[in-house]
Short mmCIF file of C-alpha atoms in Angstrom, two decimals:
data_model
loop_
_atom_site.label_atom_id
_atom_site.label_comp_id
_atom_site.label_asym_id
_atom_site.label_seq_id
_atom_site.Cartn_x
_atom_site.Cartn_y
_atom_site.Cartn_z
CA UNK A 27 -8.94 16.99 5.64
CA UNK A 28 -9.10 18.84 8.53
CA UNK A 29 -12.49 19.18 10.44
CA UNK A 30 -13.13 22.01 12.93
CA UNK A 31 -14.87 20.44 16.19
CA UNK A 32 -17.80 21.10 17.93
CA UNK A 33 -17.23 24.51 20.47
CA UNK A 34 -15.10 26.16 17.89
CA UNK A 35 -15.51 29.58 17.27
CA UNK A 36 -15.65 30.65 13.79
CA UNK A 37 -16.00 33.90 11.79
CA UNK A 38 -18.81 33.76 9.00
CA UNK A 39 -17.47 35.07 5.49
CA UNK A 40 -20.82 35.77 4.04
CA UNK A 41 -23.75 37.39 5.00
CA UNK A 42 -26.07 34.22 7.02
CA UNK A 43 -29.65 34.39 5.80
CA UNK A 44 -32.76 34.02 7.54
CA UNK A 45 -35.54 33.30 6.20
CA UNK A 46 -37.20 35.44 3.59
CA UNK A 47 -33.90 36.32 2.26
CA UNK A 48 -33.30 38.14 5.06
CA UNK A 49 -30.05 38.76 6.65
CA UNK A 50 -29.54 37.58 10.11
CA UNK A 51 -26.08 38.54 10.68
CA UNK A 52 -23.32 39.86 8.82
CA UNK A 53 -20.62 38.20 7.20
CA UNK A 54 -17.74 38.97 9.88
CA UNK A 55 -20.25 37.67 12.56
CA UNK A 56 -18.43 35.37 15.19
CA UNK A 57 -20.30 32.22 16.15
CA UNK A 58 -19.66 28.65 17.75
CA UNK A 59 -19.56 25.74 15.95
CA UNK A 60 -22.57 23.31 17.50
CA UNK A 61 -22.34 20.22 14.96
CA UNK A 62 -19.96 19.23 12.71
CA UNK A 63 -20.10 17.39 9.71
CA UNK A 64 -18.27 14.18 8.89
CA UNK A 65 -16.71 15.54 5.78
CA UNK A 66 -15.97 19.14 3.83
CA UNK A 67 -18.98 18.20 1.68
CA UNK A 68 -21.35 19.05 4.05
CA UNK A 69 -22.09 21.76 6.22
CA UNK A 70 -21.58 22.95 10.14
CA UNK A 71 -24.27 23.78 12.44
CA UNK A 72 -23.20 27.13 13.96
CA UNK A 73 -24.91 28.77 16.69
CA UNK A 74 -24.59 32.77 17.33
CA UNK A 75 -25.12 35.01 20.49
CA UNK A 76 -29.08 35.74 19.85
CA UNK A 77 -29.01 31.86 19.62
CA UNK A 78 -29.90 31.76 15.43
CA UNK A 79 -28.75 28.80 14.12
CA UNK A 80 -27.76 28.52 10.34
CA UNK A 81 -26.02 25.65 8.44
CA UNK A 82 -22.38 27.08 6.76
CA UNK A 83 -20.41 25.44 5.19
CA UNK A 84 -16.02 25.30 5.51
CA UNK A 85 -15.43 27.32 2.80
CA UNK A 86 -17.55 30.06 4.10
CA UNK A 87 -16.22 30.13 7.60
CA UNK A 88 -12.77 30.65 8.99
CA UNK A 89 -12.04 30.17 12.60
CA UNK A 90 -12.14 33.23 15.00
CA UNK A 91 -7.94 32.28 16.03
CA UNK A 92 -6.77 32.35 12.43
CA UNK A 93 -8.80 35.14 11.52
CA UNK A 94 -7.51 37.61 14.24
CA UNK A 95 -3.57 36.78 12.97
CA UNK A 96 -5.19 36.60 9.09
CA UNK A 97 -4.55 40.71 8.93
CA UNK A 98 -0.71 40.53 10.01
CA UNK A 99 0.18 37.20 8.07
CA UNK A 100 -1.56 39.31 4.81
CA UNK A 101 -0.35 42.55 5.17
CA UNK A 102 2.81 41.76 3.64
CA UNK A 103 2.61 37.88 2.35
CA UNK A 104 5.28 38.61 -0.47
CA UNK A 105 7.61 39.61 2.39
CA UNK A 106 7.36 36.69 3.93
CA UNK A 107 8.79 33.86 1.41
CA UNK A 108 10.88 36.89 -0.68
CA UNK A 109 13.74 35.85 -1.64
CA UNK A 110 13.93 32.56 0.59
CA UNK A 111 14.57 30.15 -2.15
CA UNK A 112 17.65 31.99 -2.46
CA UNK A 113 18.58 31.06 0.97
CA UNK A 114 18.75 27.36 0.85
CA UNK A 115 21.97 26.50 2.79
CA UNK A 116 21.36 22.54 2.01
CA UNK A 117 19.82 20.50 -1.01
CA UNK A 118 19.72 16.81 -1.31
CA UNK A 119 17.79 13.91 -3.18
CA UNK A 120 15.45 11.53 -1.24
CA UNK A 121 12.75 9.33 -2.08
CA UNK A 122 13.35 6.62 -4.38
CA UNK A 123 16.28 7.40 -6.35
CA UNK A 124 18.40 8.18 -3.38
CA UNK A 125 17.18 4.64 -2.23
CA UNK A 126 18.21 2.93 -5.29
CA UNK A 127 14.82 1.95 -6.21
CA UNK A 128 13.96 4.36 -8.91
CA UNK A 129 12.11 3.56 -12.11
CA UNK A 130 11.33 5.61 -15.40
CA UNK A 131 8.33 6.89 -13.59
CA UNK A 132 9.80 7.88 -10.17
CA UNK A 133 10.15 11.77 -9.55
CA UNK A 134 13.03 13.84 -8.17
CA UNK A 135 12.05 14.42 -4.64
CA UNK A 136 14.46 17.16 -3.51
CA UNK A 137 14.25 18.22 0.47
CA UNK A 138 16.56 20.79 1.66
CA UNK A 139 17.32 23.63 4.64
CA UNK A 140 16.62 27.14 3.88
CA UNK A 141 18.60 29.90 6.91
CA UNK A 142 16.14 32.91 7.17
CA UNK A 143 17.86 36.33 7.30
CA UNK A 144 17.75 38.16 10.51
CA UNK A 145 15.59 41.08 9.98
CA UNK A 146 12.71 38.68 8.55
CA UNK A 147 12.96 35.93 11.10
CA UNK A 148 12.31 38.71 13.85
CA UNK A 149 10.03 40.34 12.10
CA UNK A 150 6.03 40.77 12.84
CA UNK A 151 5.58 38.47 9.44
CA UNK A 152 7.98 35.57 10.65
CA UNK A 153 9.23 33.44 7.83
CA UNK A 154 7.28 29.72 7.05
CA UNK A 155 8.25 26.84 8.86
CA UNK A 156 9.11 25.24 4.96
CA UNK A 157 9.33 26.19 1.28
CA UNK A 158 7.20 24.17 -1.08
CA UNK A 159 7.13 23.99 -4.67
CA UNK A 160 4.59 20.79 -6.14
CA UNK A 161 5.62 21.38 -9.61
CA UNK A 162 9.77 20.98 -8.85
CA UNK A 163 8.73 18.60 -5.84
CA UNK A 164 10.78 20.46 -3.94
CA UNK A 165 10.37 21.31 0.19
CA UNK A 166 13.09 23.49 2.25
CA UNK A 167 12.48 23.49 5.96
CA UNK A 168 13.80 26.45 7.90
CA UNK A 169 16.63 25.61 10.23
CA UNK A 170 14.95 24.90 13.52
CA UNK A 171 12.03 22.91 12.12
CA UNK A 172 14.63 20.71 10.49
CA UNK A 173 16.80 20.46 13.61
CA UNK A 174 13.49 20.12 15.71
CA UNK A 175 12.28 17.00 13.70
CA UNK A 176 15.75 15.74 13.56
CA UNK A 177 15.77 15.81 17.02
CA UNK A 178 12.53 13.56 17.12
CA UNK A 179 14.28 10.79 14.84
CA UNK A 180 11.93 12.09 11.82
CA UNK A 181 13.26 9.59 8.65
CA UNK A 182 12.63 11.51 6.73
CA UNK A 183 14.31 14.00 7.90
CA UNK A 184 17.74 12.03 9.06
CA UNK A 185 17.40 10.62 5.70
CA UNK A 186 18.11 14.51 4.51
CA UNK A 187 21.05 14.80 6.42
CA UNK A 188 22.75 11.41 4.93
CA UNK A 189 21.69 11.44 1.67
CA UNK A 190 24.06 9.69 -0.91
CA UNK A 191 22.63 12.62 -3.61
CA UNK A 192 23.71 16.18 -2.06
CA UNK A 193 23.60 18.93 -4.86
CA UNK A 194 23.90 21.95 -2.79
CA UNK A 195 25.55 23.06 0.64
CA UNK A 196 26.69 25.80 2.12
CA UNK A 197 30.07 26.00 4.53
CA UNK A 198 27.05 26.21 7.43
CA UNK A 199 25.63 23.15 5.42
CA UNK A 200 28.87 21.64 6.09
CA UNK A 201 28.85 21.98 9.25
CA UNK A 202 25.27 20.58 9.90
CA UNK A 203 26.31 17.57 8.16
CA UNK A 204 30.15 17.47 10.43
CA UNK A 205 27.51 16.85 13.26
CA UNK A 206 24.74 14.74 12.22
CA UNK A 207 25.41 11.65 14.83
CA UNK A 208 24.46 14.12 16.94
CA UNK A 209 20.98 13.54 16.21
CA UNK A 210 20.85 9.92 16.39
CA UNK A 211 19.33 8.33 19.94
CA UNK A 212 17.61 5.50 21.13
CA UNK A 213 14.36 7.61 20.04
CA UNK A 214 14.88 6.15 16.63
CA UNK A 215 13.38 2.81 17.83
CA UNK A 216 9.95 4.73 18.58
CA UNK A 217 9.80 7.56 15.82
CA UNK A 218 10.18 4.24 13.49
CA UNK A 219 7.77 2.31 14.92
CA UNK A 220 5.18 5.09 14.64
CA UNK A 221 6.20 5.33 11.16
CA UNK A 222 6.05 1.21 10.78
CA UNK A 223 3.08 1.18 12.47
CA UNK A 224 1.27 3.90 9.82
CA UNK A 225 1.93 1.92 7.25
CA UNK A 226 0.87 -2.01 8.70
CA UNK A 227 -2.34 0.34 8.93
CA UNK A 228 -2.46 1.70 5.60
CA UNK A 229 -1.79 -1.87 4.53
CA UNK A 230 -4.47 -3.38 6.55
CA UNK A 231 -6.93 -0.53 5.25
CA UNK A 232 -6.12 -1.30 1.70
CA UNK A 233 -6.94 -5.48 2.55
CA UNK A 234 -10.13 -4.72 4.02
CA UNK A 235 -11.15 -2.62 1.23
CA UNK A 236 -9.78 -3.70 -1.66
CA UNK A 237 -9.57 -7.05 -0.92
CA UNK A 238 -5.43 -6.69 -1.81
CA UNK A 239 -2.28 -4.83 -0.59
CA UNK A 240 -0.75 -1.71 -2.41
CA UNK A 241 2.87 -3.46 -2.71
CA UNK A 242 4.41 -0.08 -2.69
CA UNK A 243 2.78 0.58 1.24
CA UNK A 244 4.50 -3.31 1.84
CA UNK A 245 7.72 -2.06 -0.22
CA UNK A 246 8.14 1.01 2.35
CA UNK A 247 7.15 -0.98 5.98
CA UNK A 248 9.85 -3.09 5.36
CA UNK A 249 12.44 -0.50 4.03
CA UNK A 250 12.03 1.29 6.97
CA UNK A 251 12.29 -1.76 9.27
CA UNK A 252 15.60 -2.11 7.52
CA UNK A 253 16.66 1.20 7.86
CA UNK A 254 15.65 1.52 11.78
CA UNK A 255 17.47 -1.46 12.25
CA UNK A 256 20.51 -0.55 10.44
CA UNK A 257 20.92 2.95 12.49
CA UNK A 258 20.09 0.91 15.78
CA UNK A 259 23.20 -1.49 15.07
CA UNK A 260 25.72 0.75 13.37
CA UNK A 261 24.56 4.70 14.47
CA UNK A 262 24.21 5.84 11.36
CA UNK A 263 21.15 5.98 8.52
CA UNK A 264 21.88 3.83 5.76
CA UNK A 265 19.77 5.58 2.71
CA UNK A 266 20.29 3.39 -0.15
CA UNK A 267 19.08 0.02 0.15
CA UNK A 268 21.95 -1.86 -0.96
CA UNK A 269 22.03 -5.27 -1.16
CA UNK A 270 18.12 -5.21 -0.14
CA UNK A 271 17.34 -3.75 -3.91
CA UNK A 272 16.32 -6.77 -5.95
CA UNK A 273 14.03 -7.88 -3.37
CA UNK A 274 12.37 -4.69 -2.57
CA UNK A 275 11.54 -4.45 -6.25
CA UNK A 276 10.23 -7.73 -6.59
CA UNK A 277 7.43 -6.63 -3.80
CA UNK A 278 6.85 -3.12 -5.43
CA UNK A 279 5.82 -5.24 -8.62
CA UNK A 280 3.60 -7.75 -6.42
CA UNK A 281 5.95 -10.53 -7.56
CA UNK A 282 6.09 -11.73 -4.42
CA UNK A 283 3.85 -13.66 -2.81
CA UNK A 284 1.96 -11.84 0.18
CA UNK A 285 2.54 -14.58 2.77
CA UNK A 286 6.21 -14.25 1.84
CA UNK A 287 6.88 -10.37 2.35
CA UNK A 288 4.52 -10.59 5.60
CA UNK A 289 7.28 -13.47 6.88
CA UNK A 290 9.91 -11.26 5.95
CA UNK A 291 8.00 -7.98 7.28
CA UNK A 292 7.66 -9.94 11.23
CA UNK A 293 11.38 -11.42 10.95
CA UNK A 294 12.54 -7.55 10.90
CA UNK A 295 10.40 -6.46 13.64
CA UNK A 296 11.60 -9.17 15.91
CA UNK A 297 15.54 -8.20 14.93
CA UNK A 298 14.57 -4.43 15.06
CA UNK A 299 13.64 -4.77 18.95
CA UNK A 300 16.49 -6.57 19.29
CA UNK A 301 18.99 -4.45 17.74
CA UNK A 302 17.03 -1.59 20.18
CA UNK A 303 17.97 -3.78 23.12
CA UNK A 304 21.86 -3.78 22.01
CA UNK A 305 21.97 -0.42 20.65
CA UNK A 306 25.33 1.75 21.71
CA UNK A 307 23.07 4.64 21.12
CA UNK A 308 22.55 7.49 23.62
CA UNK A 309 18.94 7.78 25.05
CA UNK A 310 18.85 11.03 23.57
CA UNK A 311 20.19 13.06 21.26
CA UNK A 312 22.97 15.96 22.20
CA UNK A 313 20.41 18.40 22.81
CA UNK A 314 23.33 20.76 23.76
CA UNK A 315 24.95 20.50 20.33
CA UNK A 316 22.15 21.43 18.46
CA UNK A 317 21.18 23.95 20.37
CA UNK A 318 24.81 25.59 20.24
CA UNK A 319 24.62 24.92 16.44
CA UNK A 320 21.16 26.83 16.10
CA UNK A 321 22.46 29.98 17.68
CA UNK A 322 25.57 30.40 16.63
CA UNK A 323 23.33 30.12 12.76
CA UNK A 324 20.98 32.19 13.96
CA UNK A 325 24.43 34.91 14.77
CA UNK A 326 25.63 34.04 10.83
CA UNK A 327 21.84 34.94 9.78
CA UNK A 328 22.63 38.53 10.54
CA UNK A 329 25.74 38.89 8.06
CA UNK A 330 24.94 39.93 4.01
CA UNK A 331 26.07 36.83 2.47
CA UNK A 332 24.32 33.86 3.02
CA UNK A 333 26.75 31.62 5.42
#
């Protein structure tokens, strides 16, 4: 959770006492942040102008940036997601079951594109960067977040845009999905390394202290080792994991030995590097396209009817 650093300023949101219940500044008092604790369970050390210090802790503090653009993002909250469900130009299924790897416990994880109307995008509210809904797992990003992380080789995110399990799109949905290459670079081989690289660490965390490996953090290094790989050699995201299945299951069950999936795990790094060595793919993807795609939206944003 996040943890506001030393020299930030802050708002109080109660009244700070002194002592003898007395009240040595107001809650709305701006002050600056002069220790900070290692977790949300403990309090800040936050200094004000007459130089009174008083412990406060997160919930009772917001910081001076967010609470200048609180009034504007309040004064009309509803306005700002109103409706935008309803404006969901793209809906797909990732996750497990557009993987193949699904059990009778996996959830529906459905990630889609939501197009803003006009009036609200250039509005003094804005519109959210994406929709969420925990209890439907569902999360809509608007349309230049999702081309933005596109851009950036997200997986998650290419995995959106060729998804085996579309159940909604738009003609302008269409047409996002007429140009997806477009998004596909050399980048791939770095995004999916960070991504790689997250979860060697979350594996190594779970060794040191647990004394074992979650199989499902093993299951997903590899599956994404497979998947950079495959987009490196054929430039295009292969989703569901094919052939790959059986195995991949026998790790998520811990059915296979540890030494085994850790051979298999440094055999796909060394062809992943390779197939970035080889790769027909650009450096970078058609920045040009994307952008032409984004305005000529952003035009079709302005019309009644959701394009």
């Amino acid at each position: 959770m996040l943890i506001y650093s030393p020299g930030t300023q802050v708002v109080a949101q109660k009244d700070v006492m002194a002592a003898n219940d007395r009240i040595a500044h107001p809650a709305g008092a701006v002050g600056v942040i002069v220790r900070a604790p290692v977790d949300r369970t403990h309090a800040y050390r936050v200094k004000f102008s007459d130089g009174f210090e008083a412990p406060i802790h997160h919930d009772q503090l917001v910081r001076l940036a967010d609470f200048k653009s609180q009034t504007i993002r309040d004064a009309d909250a509803s306005l700002a997601s109103s409706g935008l469900y309803e404006r969901v130009i793209f809906r797909c299924v990732i996750g497990s079951r557009a993987y193949g790897l699904e059990d009778e416990a996996s959830d529906t994880d459905r990630r889609g594109i939501y197009l803003p109307p006009a009036d609200l995008h250039w509005s003094l509210y804005g519109v959210p960067e994406q929709l969420e809904n925990d209890k439907t797992q569902e999360v809509y990003w608007e349309l230049q977040k999702f081309i933005v992380l596109a851009l950036k080789a997200n997986p998650n995110v290419l995995e959106c845009l060729y998804s085996p399990i579309v159940e909604r799109t738009t003609p302008l949905g269409d047409e996002l999905l007429a140009m997806r290459e477009a998004f596909l670079s050399k980048l791939v081989f770095q995004t999916y390394s960070g991504y790689v690289a997250s979860q060697f660490k979350k594996m190594q965390t779970d060794i040191r202290n647990q004394g074992r490996v979650k199989w499902k953090h093993v299951m997903h290094l590899i599956r994404l080792l497979l998947s950079g790989t495959h987009v490196l050699q054929h430039g295009c995201v292969s989703v569901d994991v094919g052939d790959h299945r059986d195995r991949l299951l026998t790790i998520k069950r811990g059915e296979m030995p540890f030494d085994e999936a850790d051979r298999w795990r440094k055999a796909l790094q060394v062809e992943f590097e390779c197939a970035f060595k080889q790769t027909a793919l650009p450096d970078r993807p058609d920045y040009d396209r994307a952008n032409a795609f984004l305005i000529d939206a952003r035009r079709q944003a302005m019309q009644n009817q959701l394009p």
